Tab-separated table of C-alpha atoms in Angstrom:
chain	number	residue	atom	x	y	z
D	21	MET	CA	-8.599	3.134	19.399
D	22	GLY	CA	-10.002	0.523	21.849
D	23	ASP	CA	-12.970	-1.612	21.254
D	24	LEU	CA	-14.621	-0.666	17.939
D	25	ARG	CA	-17.805	-2.248	18.931
D	26	ARG	CA	-18.586	0.899	21.221
D	27	PHE	CA	-19.303	2.674	17.968
D	28	ASP	CA	-22.675	2.489	16.250
D	29	THR	CA	-21.440	3.561	12.825
D	30	SER	CA	-18.187	3.738	10.964
D	31	ALA	CA	-18.810	7.489	10.645
D	32	GLN	CA	-18.384	7.777	14.412
D	33	ILE	CA	-14.976	6.088	13.980
D	34	ASP	CA	-14.071	8.439	11.232
D	35	ALA	CA	-14.813	11.309	13.497
D	36	PHE	CA	-12.844	9.805	16.420
D	37	VAL	CA	-9.965	9.386	13.998
D	38	GLY	CA	-10.212	12.803	12.647
D	39	ILE	CA	-10.813	12.003	8.947
D	40	ASP	CA	-14.469	13.205	8.660
D	41	PRO	CA	-14.903	15.937	6.205
D	42	GLY	CA	-14.966	19.598	7.388
D	43	ARG	CA	-17.941	22.074	6.504
D	44	TYR	CA	-18.007	25.743	6.393
D	45	GLN	CA	-21.445	27.335	6.589
D	46	LEU	CA	-22.194	31.129	6.480
D	47	GLY	CA	-25.547	32.255	5.390
D	48	GLU	CA	-26.447	30.576	2.196
D	49	LYS	CA	-22.796	29.446	1.523
D	50	ASP	CA	-22.120	25.978	2.177
D	51	SER	CA	-18.385	24.739	1.568
D	52	ARG	CA	-16.617	21.439	1.973
D	53	LEU	CA	-13.362	21.571	3.522
D	54	GLY	CA	-10.582	18.894	4.089
D	55	ILE	CA	-10.648	16.461	6.979
D	56	THR	CA	-11.209	17.878	10.358
D	57	LYS	CA	-8.248	16.558	12.205
D	58	HIS	CA	-10.082	16.924	15.409
D	59	GLY	CA	-9.790	13.317	16.347
D	60	ASN	CA	-6.921	11.082	17.599
D	61	HIS	CA	-3.862	12.067	15.813
D	62	LEU	CA	-1.975	8.828	16.682
D	63	ALA	CA	-4.738	6.695	15.411
D	64	ARG	CA	-4.889	8.790	12.126
D	65	LYS	CA	-1.168	8.506	11.773
D	66	ILE	CA	-1.268	4.769	12.316
D	67	LEU	CA	-3.963	4.204	9.807
D	68	TYR	CA	-2.455	6.369	7.150
D	69	ARG	CA	0.869	4.581	7.520
D	70	THR	CA	-1.023	1.291	7.533
D	71	ILE	CA	-2.016	2.068	3.827
D	72	GLY	CA	1.578	2.468	2.977
D	73	GLN	CA	2.451	-0.848	4.540
D	74	MET	CA	-0.543	-2.487	2.607
D	75	GLU	CA	0.837	-1.085	-0.565
D	76	GLU	CA	4.249	-2.676	0.030
D	77	VAL	CA	2.974	-6.096	0.674
D	78	LYS	CA	0.208	-6.181	-1.921
D	79	ALA	CA	2.031	-8.546	-4.202
D	80	THR	CA	2.163	-11.281	-1.510
D	81	GLN	CA	-0.988	-10.252	0.373
D	82	PRO	CA	-3.614	-8.966	-1.897
D	83	CYS	CA	-6.424	-6.631	-0.314
D	84	HIS	CA	-9.244	-4.981	-1.822
D	85	ILE	CA	-8.279	-1.711	-0.314
D	86	THR	CA	-4.913	-1.665	-2.072
D	87	ASP	CA	-6.931	-2.444	-5.246
D	88	TYR	CA	-9.065	0.553	-4.551
D	89	TYR	CA	-6.062	2.841	-3.898
D	90	ASP	CA	-4.152	1.816	-6.992
D	91	LYS	CA	-7.362	2.327	-9.057
D	92	LYS	CA	-7.773	5.711	-7.640
D	93	LYS	CA	-4.006	6.656	-8.045
D	94	ARG	CA	-4.146	5.510	-11.767
D	95	SER	CA	-7.269	7.553	-12.540
D	96	SER	CA	-5.953	10.646	-10.655
D	97	ASN	CA	-4.320	13.450	-12.748
D	98	SER	CA	-2.760	15.131	-9.820
D	99	ARG	CA	0.616	14.149	-8.014
D	100	GLY	CA	-0.589	14.561	-4.381
D	101	TYR	CA	-2.131	11.249	-3.150
D	102	LEU	CA	-3.095	12.518	0.304
D	103	LYS	CA	-6.895	12.491	-0.561
D	104	ILE	CA	-6.576	8.944	-2.094
D	105	THR	CA	-4.848	7.708	1.022
D	106	ILE	CA	-7.447	9.249	3.430
D	107	ALA	CA	-10.201	7.702	1.183
D	108	SER	CA	-8.516	4.340	1.466
D	109	VAL	CA	-8.294	4.867	5.212
D	110	HIS	CA	-11.951	5.444	5.394
D	111	LYS	CA	-12.389	2.201	3.378
D	112	LEU	CA	-10.185	0.484	5.742
D	113	ILE	CA	-12.110	1.681	8.903
D	114	ARG	CA	-15.581	0.619	7.212
D	115	THR	CA	-14.135	-2.776	6.546
D	116	MET	CA	-12.633	-3.459	10.040
D	117	PHE	CA	-15.925	-2.014	11.519
D	118	ALA	CA	-18.017	-4.438	9.369
D	119	LEU	CA	-15.743	-7.527	10.210
D	120	ILE	CA	-15.806	-6.826	13.908
D	121	LYS	CA	-19.548	-5.993	14.147
D	122	HIS	CA	-20.346	-9.332	12.163
D	123	ASP	CA	-17.494	-11.216	13.971
D	124	GLN	CA	-16.076	-12.431	10.713
D	125	LEU	CA	-12.506	-12.960	9.305
D	126	TYR	CA	-11.186	-10.899	6.250
D	127	ASP	CA	-11.490	-12.850	2.976
D	128	TYR	CA	-10.077	-11.315	-0.153
D	129	ASN	CA	-12.265	-13.228	-2.481
D	130	VAL	CA	-15.337	-12.233	-0.740
D	131	ALA	CA	-14.337	-8.612	-0.409
D	132	THR	CA	-13.477	-8.189	-4.120
D	133	GLN	CA	-16.997	-9.838	-5.138
D	134	ASN	CA	-18.700	-7.431	-2.738
D	135	GLN	CA	-20.090	-10.309	-0.700
D	136	ARG	CA	-20.656	-10.927	2.948
D	137	LEU	CA	-20.260	-14.137	4.907
D	138	LYS	CA	-23.501	-15.254	6.496
D	139	LEU	CA	-24.211	-18.064	8.918
D	140	LYS	CA	-26.814	-20.728	7.726
D	141	SER	CA	-28.970	-22.308	10.443
D	142	ASN	CA	-26.656	-25.241	10.820
D	143	ASP	CA	-23.643	-22.803	11.601
D	144	GLN	CA	-21.869	-23.506	8.217
D	145	LEU	CA	-20.662	-20.335	6.407
D	146	LYS	CA	-22.284	-19.595	3.155
D	147	TYR	CA	-21.609	-16.657	0.716
D	148	SER	CA	-24.462	-14.427	-0.207
D	149	ASN	CA	-24.645	-11.398	-2.409
D	150	LEU	CA	-25.201	-7.827	-0.770
């Protein structure tokens, strides 16, 4: 995928990977389709498999993305989890993009409390609510 700093938004990364939602418009009819798959198929496959690997190690290495995946899986009545996995990939992309843009390391406690690390004027890390 290269340097993620070249993208302005996480939606641009979604489009690059090909997980952005498709749309069909004809006259007044506007339908939402599945993912476009117009992006980099290797990056999409790697990110998809990454979610599976994260699920396998969640007992020893907790992550808010696997928490999200499990919550969606429990609340889903269907047997197919492709949409849940793609939503988790989107969440992973947003997390990676934010961490790289703000030059931060991942912290599970910060992620689960929906907080960001901010630098104080004296360069000490401080937690602050979003």
